[in-house]
Amino acid sequence: MLTACREVYLSLKHSFIGWNLRNGIVNETSLPDVVIDSEFGRQVPTISLLTVSSKGSYLSAADNLKRLFLYVNENDHWLLVSQLKLRKQVSCLFFSPSEKALLIGDKSGDVFKLTLCPEKPIHDTDLTLLCGHFSILSHMAISEDEMYLASCDRDEKIRISRFSEPYVIQSFCLGHKSFVSQLGFIPDTRYLISTGGDGYISIWNCESGHCLSSYYVSKSELPSLSVSTDSQFNFKSEAVVSRFYFIKDVVVCCFLSNPVLMAFHIHIHEDEVVSWGSKAFTSTEDKMPFTDIALCSNDNRIIGLCSTVTSVRLYSWKLIIQYNTCQPSCSVKWDVPQIVDCISNSFLLQVPVHLKYA
């Protein structure tokens, strides 16, 4: 998995590495050793989720043995401050915008909050149950003002709760015809974007639950690409967004069903989607499918983790955004992809790649 703030982090099997794109310095941090319980049989401890806070103060990892690790940044080194044992496998993990809480979603549908305090040790009993779904939780998002928590599941539902009072349900955003894959609040707004297995990208007013607009990503719209011959890429019937990020009001996303990146501008005025901007596409030269992407926020750079059965590579793209001064629109275009060469093959060979596109 990839995650980023000012630096980029990549999970390996039992460790993670971080590097600075400007100087190429790479640091590795290993998870603590563990005595494996009998319930896990011969499973090898492997990081399943990795996330870093917006300012780079905290980092958290979850593994396949239901363990959660919390690190704090001290002089550009990661210090382990807490290790928790959870009841269920973690399905999504992220920090609140203020870095005051870590949100944990598990495969039973429950959402937990772990309040972060640098001066106070953290224990299992500090986990607070916020809300729950009746299906596997697939993703979560918090508005930048931390007023609303959005959560979604495999049964097509999006729930909007008040973050400070999670028992208060603000609205439900209903309309997807398949599982909901990703959620995200457009910066400085109460508008939520969702993507799902039905191939739609939808925009919602989270306070009312009203769908402002939906855009169907047709596979015929995506560039026709031949996929690397040694990939286990299974093209789905729909173009499913697997990850997206915001650069102001520009959306950048990658797909489960096509090895491309897409960027487009959204303009919303008075609760109406005025325009879905023109789409800009890019891909790697070898057409390797994306396993994950991350946004390095300080220079609008997208890092892509691409993989096949035999190889793993990291690529870097700069997204160029030009706003029009006379009208609320912009043009977006990609620069030429670059291979991230500061990461050695010895690290890349440790990346646990699981292509689950079927």
C-alpha positions as a Python dict, from the first residue, in 0.01 Angstrom:
ca = {
    (1, 'M'): (0, 0, 0),
    (2, 'L'): (101, 358, -66),
    (3, 'T'): (32, 663, 148),
    (4, 'A'): (180, 1011, 141),
    (5, 'C'): (190, 1360, 289),
    (6, 'R'): (512, 1553, 227),
    (7, 'E'): (691, 1219, 199),
    (8, 'V'): (578, 891, 44),
    (9, 'Y'): (542, 562, 234),
    (10, 'L'): (520, 210, 98),
    (11, 'S'): (429, -99, 299),
    (12, 'L'): (642, -411, 263),
    (13, 'K'): (563, -748, 423),
    (14, 'H'): (670, -667, 779),
    (15, 'S'): (804, -312, 747),
    (16, 'F'): (744, 14, 566),
    (17, 'I'): (975, 254, 388),
    (18, 'G'): (950, 628, 351),
    (19, 'W'): (1131, 854, 110),
    (20, 'N'): (1156, 1219, 19),
    (21, 'L'): (1104, 1289, -350),
    (22, 'R'): (1342, 1585, -340),
    (23, 'N'): (1651, 1418, -196),
    (24, 'G'): (1573, 1049, -251),
    (25, 'I'): (1665, 953, 108),
    (26, 'V'): (1500, 621, 201),
    (27, 'N'): (1433, 501, 557),
    (28, 'E'): (1292, 163, 662),
    (29, 'T'): (1093, 97, 980),
    (30, 'S'): (1019, -261, 1087),
    (31, 'L'): (716, -374, 1283),
    (32, 'P'): (792, -544, 1616),
    (33, 'D'): (835, -921, 1620),
    (34, 'V'): (532, -1124, 1719),
    (35, 'V'): (450, -1466, 1859),
    (36, 'I'): (178, -1592, 1625),
    (37, 'D'): (-139, -1720, 1795),
    (38, 'S'): (-264, -2065, 1703),
    (39, 'E'): (-578, -1913, 1544),
    (40, 'F'): (-365, -1775, 1260),
    (41, 'G'): (-198, -2107, 1179),
    (42, 'R'): (97, -2055, 948),
    (43, 'Q'): (6, -1704, 838),
    (44, 'V'): (303, -1473, 793),
    (45, 'P'): (262, -1126, 949),
    (46, 'T'): (195, -889, 658),
    (47, 'I'): (93, -523, 657),
    (48, 'S'): (-255, -489, 506),
    (49, 'L'): (-317, -115, 556),
    (50, 'L'): (-91, 187, 599),
    (51, 'T'): (-183, 553, 649),
    (52, 'V'): (-6, 874, 746),
    (53, 'S'): (-161, 1191, 892),
    (54, 'S'): (-190, 1508, 684),
    (55, 'K'): (99, 1690, 854),
    (56, 'G'): (314, 1379, 885),
    (57, 'S'): (300, 1367, 1266),
    (58, 'Y'): (152, 1017, 1293),
    (59, 'L'): (159, 694, 1096),
    (60, 'S'): (-47, 381, 1153),
    (61, 'A'): (-29, 28, 1013),
    (62, 'A'): (-258, -273, 1045),
    (63, 'D'): (-162, -630, 964),
    (64, 'N'): (-335, -959, 884),
    (65, 'L'): (-300, -1074, 1248),
    (66, 'K'): (-552, -811, 1369),
    (67, 'R'): (-278, -591, 1512),
    (68, 'L'): (-274, -211, 1494),
    (69, 'F'): (46, -7, 1526),
    (70, 'L'): (69, 365, 1595),
    (71, 'Y'): (388, 562, 1532),
    (72, 'V'): (479, 922, 1609),
    (73, 'N'): (730, 1125, 1409),
    (74, 'E'): (1029, 1230, 1618),
    (75, 'N'): (1303, 1412, 1429),
    (76, 'D'): (1209, 1239, 1102),
    (77, 'H'): (1217, 892, 1262),
    (78, 'W'): (913, 682, 1346),
    (79, 'L'): (877, 587, 1713),
    (80, 'L'): (629, 311, 1802),
    (81, 'V'): (401, 445, 2077),
    (82, 'S'): (119, 191, 2076),
    (83, 'Q'): (39, -163, 1965),
    (84, 'L'): (-321, -282, 1993),
    (85, 'K'): (-491, -616, 1936),
    (86, 'L'): (-825, -578, 1758),
    (87, 'R'): (-1130, -805, 1747),
    (88, 'K'): (-1163, -804, 1369),
    (89, 'Q'): (-953, -747, 1059),
    (90, 'V'): (-920, -381, 965),
    (91, 'S'): (-1081, -282, 634),
    (92, 'C'): (-1007, 93, 632),
    (93, 'L'): (-784, 323, 832),
    (94, 'F'): (-720, 699, 831),
    (95, 'F'): (-647, 1002, 1049),
    (96, 'S'): (-877, 1298, 1107),
    (97, 'P'): (-769, 1624, 934),
    (98, 'S'): (-669, 1778, 1270),
    (99, 'E'): (-456, 1472, 1358),
    (100, 'K'): (-649, 1439, 1685),
    (101, 'A'): (-800, 1097, 1608),
    (102, 'L'): (-739, 775, 1420),
    (103, 'L'): (-1045, 616, 1258),
    (104, 'I'): (-1057, 237, 1224),
    (105, 'G'): (-1316, 46, 1024),
    (106, 'D'): (-1334, -331, 1053),
    (107, 'K'): (-1475, -614, 844),
    (108, 'S'): (-1777, -654, 1070),
    (109, 'G'): (-1891, -303, 975),
    (110, 'D'): (-1795, -117, 1294),
    (111, 'V'): (-1615, 219, 1306),
    (112, 'F'): (-1388, 297, 1602),
    (113, 'K'): (-1211, 615, 1707),
    (114, 'L'): (-875, 627, 1882),
    (115, 'T'): (-814, 970, 2037),
    (116, 'L'): (-453, 1079, 1995),
    (117, 'C'): (-268, 1255, 2275),
    (118, 'P'): (114, 1273, 2263),
    (119, 'E'): (146, 1289, 2642),
    (120, 'K'): (-84, 995, 2717),
    (121, 'P'): (-17, 623, 2657),
    (122, 'I'): (-279, 447, 2445),
    (123, 'H'): (-444, 117, 2538),
    (124, 'D'): (-705, -117, 2387),
    (125, 'T'): (-968, 31, 2619),
    (126, 'D'): (-923, 373, 2455),
    (127, 'L'): (-1101, 252, 2139),
    (128, 'T'): (-1444, 416, 2114),
    (129, 'L'): (-1719, 265, 1898),
    (130, 'L'): (-1867, 540, 1678),
    (131, 'C'): (-2115, 364, 1451),
    (132, 'G'): (-2177, 43, 1264),
    (133, 'H'): (-2291, -105, 933),
    (134, 'F'): (-2448, -444, 867),
    (135, 'S'): (-2192, -518, 595),
    (136, 'I'): (-1815, -499, 547),
    (137, 'L'): (-1699, -140, 575),
    (138, 'S'): (-1525, -42, 251),
    (139, 'H'): (-1420, 320, 310),
    (140, 'M'): (-1461, 632, 526),
    (141, 'A'): (-1404, 1007, 500),
    (142, 'I'): (-1426, 1311, 728),
    (143, 'S'): (-1512, 1664, 617),
    (144, 'E'): (-1226, 1911, 664),
    (145, 'D'): (-1411, 2093, 943),
    (146, 'E'): (-1466, 1752, 1109),
    (147, 'M'): (-1839, 1809, 1121),
    (148, 'Y'): (-1937, 1496, 928),
    (149, 'L'): (-1818, 1138, 904),
    (150, 'A'): (-1907, 947, 588),
    (151, 'S'): (-1888, 568, 584),
    (152, 'C'): (-1983, 316, 317),
    (153, 'D'): (-2016, -58, 283),
    (154, 'R'): (-2042, -347, 42),
    (155, 'D'): (-2423, -322, 36),
    (156, 'E'): (-2442, 3, -166),
    (157, 'K'): (-2509, 230, 135),
    (158, 'I'): (-2341, 557, 236),
    (159, 'R'): (-2411, 686, 585),
    (160, 'I'): (-2343, 1043, 699),
    (161, 'S'): (-2300, 1082, 1076),
    (162, 'R'): (-2208, 1380, 1289),
    (163, 'F'): (-1849, 1318, 1387),
    (164, 'S'): (-1886, 1463, 1739),
    (165, 'E'): (-2221, 1285, 1789),
    (166, 'P'): (-2196, 968, 1576),
    (167, 'Y'): (-2526, 832, 1705),
    (168, 'V'): (-2693, 1118, 1514),
    (169, 'I'): (-2740, 1015, 1151),
    (170, 'Q'): (-2744, 1324, 932),
    (171, 'S'): (-2843, 1148, 611),
    (172, 'F'): (-2810, 844, 388),
    (173, 'C'): (-2674, 883, 35),
    (174, 'L'): (-2845, 610, -166),
    (175, 'G'): (-2825, 543, -536),
    (176, 'H'): (-2530, 319, -617),
    (177, 'K'): (-2633, -13, -772),
    (178, 'S'): (-2325, -202, -652),
    (179, 'F'): (-2071, -183, -369),
    (180, 'V'): (-1931, 161, -279),
    (181, 'S'): (-1553, 162, -320),
    (182, 'Q'): (-1429, 510, -220),
    (183, 'L'): (-1545, 828, -46),
    (184, 'G'): (-1398, 1177, -22),
    (185, 'F'): (-1511, 1529, 68),
    (186, 'I'): (-1428, 1799, -185),
    (187, 'P'): (-1189, 2035, 4),
    (188, 'D'): (-1353, 2323, 192),
    (189, 'T'): (-1705, 2201, 112),
    (190, 'R'): (-1977, 1970, 244),
    (191, 'Y'): (-1995, 1792, -90),
    (192, 'L'): (-1907, 1424, -96),
    (193, 'I'): (-1782, 1221, -391),
    (194, 'S'): (-1840, 846, -405),
    (195, 'T'): (-1738, 576, -650),
    (196, 'G'): (-1867, 222, -681),
    (197, 'G'): (-1875, -107, -859),
    (198, 'D'): (-2149, 22, -1090),
    (199, 'G'): (-1898, 247, -1269),
    (200, 'Y'): (-2052, 574, -1146),
    (201, 'I'): (-1885, 873, -982),
    (202, 'S'): (-2149, 1057, -777),
    (203, 'I'): (-2156, 1395, -601),
    (204, 'W'): (-2374, 1438, -292),
    (205, 'N'): (-2486, 1712, -59),
    (206, 'C'): (-2397, 1527, 258),
    (207, 'E'): (-2635, 1729, 477),
    (208, 'S'): (-2946, 1640, 279),
    (209, 'G'): (-2829, 1315, 116),
    (210, 'H'): (-2931, 1459, -222),
    (211, 'C'): (-2735, 1340, -525),
    (212, 'L'): (-2634, 1648, -725),
    (213, 'S'): (-2503, 1457, -1023),
    (214, 'S'): (-2362, 1122, -1132),
    (215, 'Y'): (-2115, 1052, -1407),
    (216, 'Y'): (-2086, 711, -1568),
    (217, 'V'): (-1729, 626, -1666),
    (218, 'S'): (-1776, 433, -1988),
    (219, 'K'): (-1503, 186, -2071),
    (220, 'S'): (-1516, 318, -2426),
    (221, 'E'): (-1416, 658, -2286),
    (222, 'L'): (-1097, 520, -2134),
    (223, 'P'): (-794, 488, -2361),
    (224, 'S'): (-772, 151, -2533),
    (225, 'L'): (-461, -5, -2386),
    (226, 'S'): (-302, -344, -2418),
    (227, 'V'): (-212, -468, -2071),
    (228, 'S'): (129, -608, -1987),
    (229, 'T'): (130, -974, -2091),
    (230, 'D'): (245, -1112, -1756),
    (231, 'S'): (-22, -936, -1550),
    (232, 'Q'): (-315, -1116, -1394),
    (233, 'F'): (-543, -832, -1496),
    (234, 'N'): (-905, -931, -1518),
    (235, 'F'): (-1109, -665, -1694),
    (236, 'K'): (-1439, -604, -1520),
    (237, 'S'): (-1760, -514, -1698),
    (238, 'E'): (-1749, -168, -1534),
    (239, 'A'): (-1472, 88, -1493),
    (240, 'V'): (-1440, 83, -1113),
    (241, 'V'): (-1244, 360, -940),
    (242, 'S'): (-1018, 198, -680),
    (243, 'R'): (-859, 515, -536),
    (244, 'F'): (-902, 889, -581),
    (245, 'Y'): (-755, 1212, -443),
    (246, 'F'): (-838, 1581, -460),
    (247, 'I'): (-611, 1863, -569),
    (248, 'K'): (-846, 2147, -476),
    (249, 'D'): (-1147, 2082, -704),
    (250, 'V'): (-962, 1847, -939),
    (251, 'V'): (-1014, 1472, -895),
    (252, 'V'): (-737, 1222, -971),
    (253, 'C'): (-828, 853, -980),
    (254, 'C'): (-709, 508, -1084),
    (255, 'F'): (-918, 210, -1188),
    (256, 'L'): (-951, -157, -1107),
    (257, 'S'): (-1053, -223, -1463),
    (258, 'N'): (-802, -29, -1674),
    (259, 'P'): (-433, 55, -1615),
    (260, 'V'): (-479, 433, -1651),
    (261, 'L'): (-493, 746, -1438),
    (262, 'M'): (-771, 998, -1498),
    (263, 'A'): (-792, 1362, -1384),
    (264, 'F'): (-1084, 1601, -1425),
    (265, 'H'): (-1219, 1927, -1283),
    (266, 'I'): (-1555, 1965, -1107),
    (267, 'H'): (-1734, 2299, -1075),
    (268, 'I'): (-2026, 2325, -830),
    (269, 'H'): (-2236, 2638, -783),
    (270, 'E'): (-2537, 2674, -550),
    (271, 'D'): (-2590, 2302, -505),
    (272, 'E'): (-2569, 2225, -875),
    (273, 'V'): (-2288, 2061, -1065),
    (274, 'V'): (-2217, 2320, -1330),
    (275, 'S'): (-1965, 2110, -1519),
    (276, 'W'): (-1772, 1788, -1525),
    (277, 'G'): (-1452, 1908, -1689),
    (278, 'S'): (-1270, 1739, -1974),
    (279, 'K'): (-1075, 1429, -1877),
    (280, 'A'): (-696, 1393, -1891),
    (281, 'F'): (-553, 1039, -1909),
    (282, 'T'): (-210, 889, -1862),
    (283, 'S'): (-52, 548, -1809),
    (284, 'T'): (286, 383, -1778),
    (285, 'E'): (476, 296, -2094),
    (286, 'D'): (465, -77, -2016),
    (287, 'K'): (90, -65, -1936),
    (288, 'M'): (135, -219, -1592),
    (289, 'P'): (-188, -216, -1386),
    (290, 'F'): (-207, 6, -1078),
    (291, 'T'): (-210, -157, -737),
    (292, 'D'): (-234, 177, -554),
    (293, 'I'): (-168, 549, -590),
    (294, 'A'): (-85, 828, -344),
    (295, 'L'): (-80, 1208, -362),
    (296, 'C'): (231, 1395, -248),
    (297, 'S'): (48, 1710, -147),
    (298, 'N'): (333, 1960, -151),
    (299, 'D'): (384, 1951, -529),
    (300, 'N'): (72, 1789, -684),
    (301, 'R'): (267, 1474, -763),
    (302, 'I'): (100, 1135, -795),
    (303, 'I'): (297, 823, -705),
    (304, 'G'): (175, 499, -862),
    (305, 'L'): (252, 146, -748),
    (306, 'C'): (228, -79, -1054),
    (307, 'S'): (269, -454, -1058),
    (308, 'T'): (251, -773, -1257),
    (309, 'V'): (317, -1133, -1159),
    (310, 'T'): (691, -1089, -1211),
    (311, 'S'): (768, -725, -1134),
    (312, 'V'): (679, -423, -921),
    (313, 'R'): (754, -64, -1017),
    (314, 'L'): (697, 284, -881),
    (315, 'Y'): (616, 575, -1111),
    (316, 'S'): (577, 947, -1054),
    (317, 'W'): (357, 1198, -1240),
    (318, 'K'): (318, 1573, -1204),
    (319, 'L'): (-32, 1703, -1272),
    (320, 'I'): (-31, 2046, -1434),
    (321, 'I'): (-342, 2255, -1354),
    (322, 'Q'): (-410, 2589, -1523),
    (323, 'Y'): (-709, 2791, -1398),
    (324, 'N'): (-888, 3036, -1626),
    (325, 'T'): (-906, 3386, -1481),
    (326, 'C'): (-1230, 3483, -1657),
    (327, 'Q'): (-1438, 3173, -1583),
    (328, 'P'): (-1456, 2904, -1311),
    (329, 'S'): (-1287, 2629, -1507),
    (330, 'C'): (-940, 2490, -1557),
    (331, 'S'): (-739, 2268, -1785),
    (332, 'V'): (-549, 1965, -1658),
    (333, 'K'): (-273, 1765, -1821),
    (334, 'W'): (-15, 1509, -1717),
    (335, 'D'): (358, 1535, -1762),
    (336, 'V'): (569, 1239, -1874),
    (337, 'P'): (581, 958, -1612),
    (338, 'Q'): (911, 903, -1436),
    (339, 'I'): (1036, 584, -1273),
    (340, 'V'): (1106, 629, -901),
    (341, 'D'): (1462, 497, -900),
    (342, 'C'): (1559, 575, -539),
    (343, 'I'): (1383, 254, -423),
    (344, 'S'): (1601, -51, -479),
    (345, 'N'): (1476, -383, -615),
    (346, 'S'): (1552, -544, -279),
    (347, 'F'): (1268, -334, -132),
    (348, 'L'): (1029, -374, -425),
    (349, 'L'): (1060, -753, -412),
    (350, 'Q'): (914, -739, -59),
    (351, 'V'): (594, -562, -167),
    (352, 'P'): (298, -794, -97),
    (353, 'V'): (101, -751, -417),
    (354, 'H'): (-254, -888, -423),
    (355, 'L'): (-439, -811, -744),
    (356, 'K'): (-803, -870, -662),
    (357, 'Y'): (-978, -728, -964),
    (358, 'A'): (-1221, -1011, -1020),
}
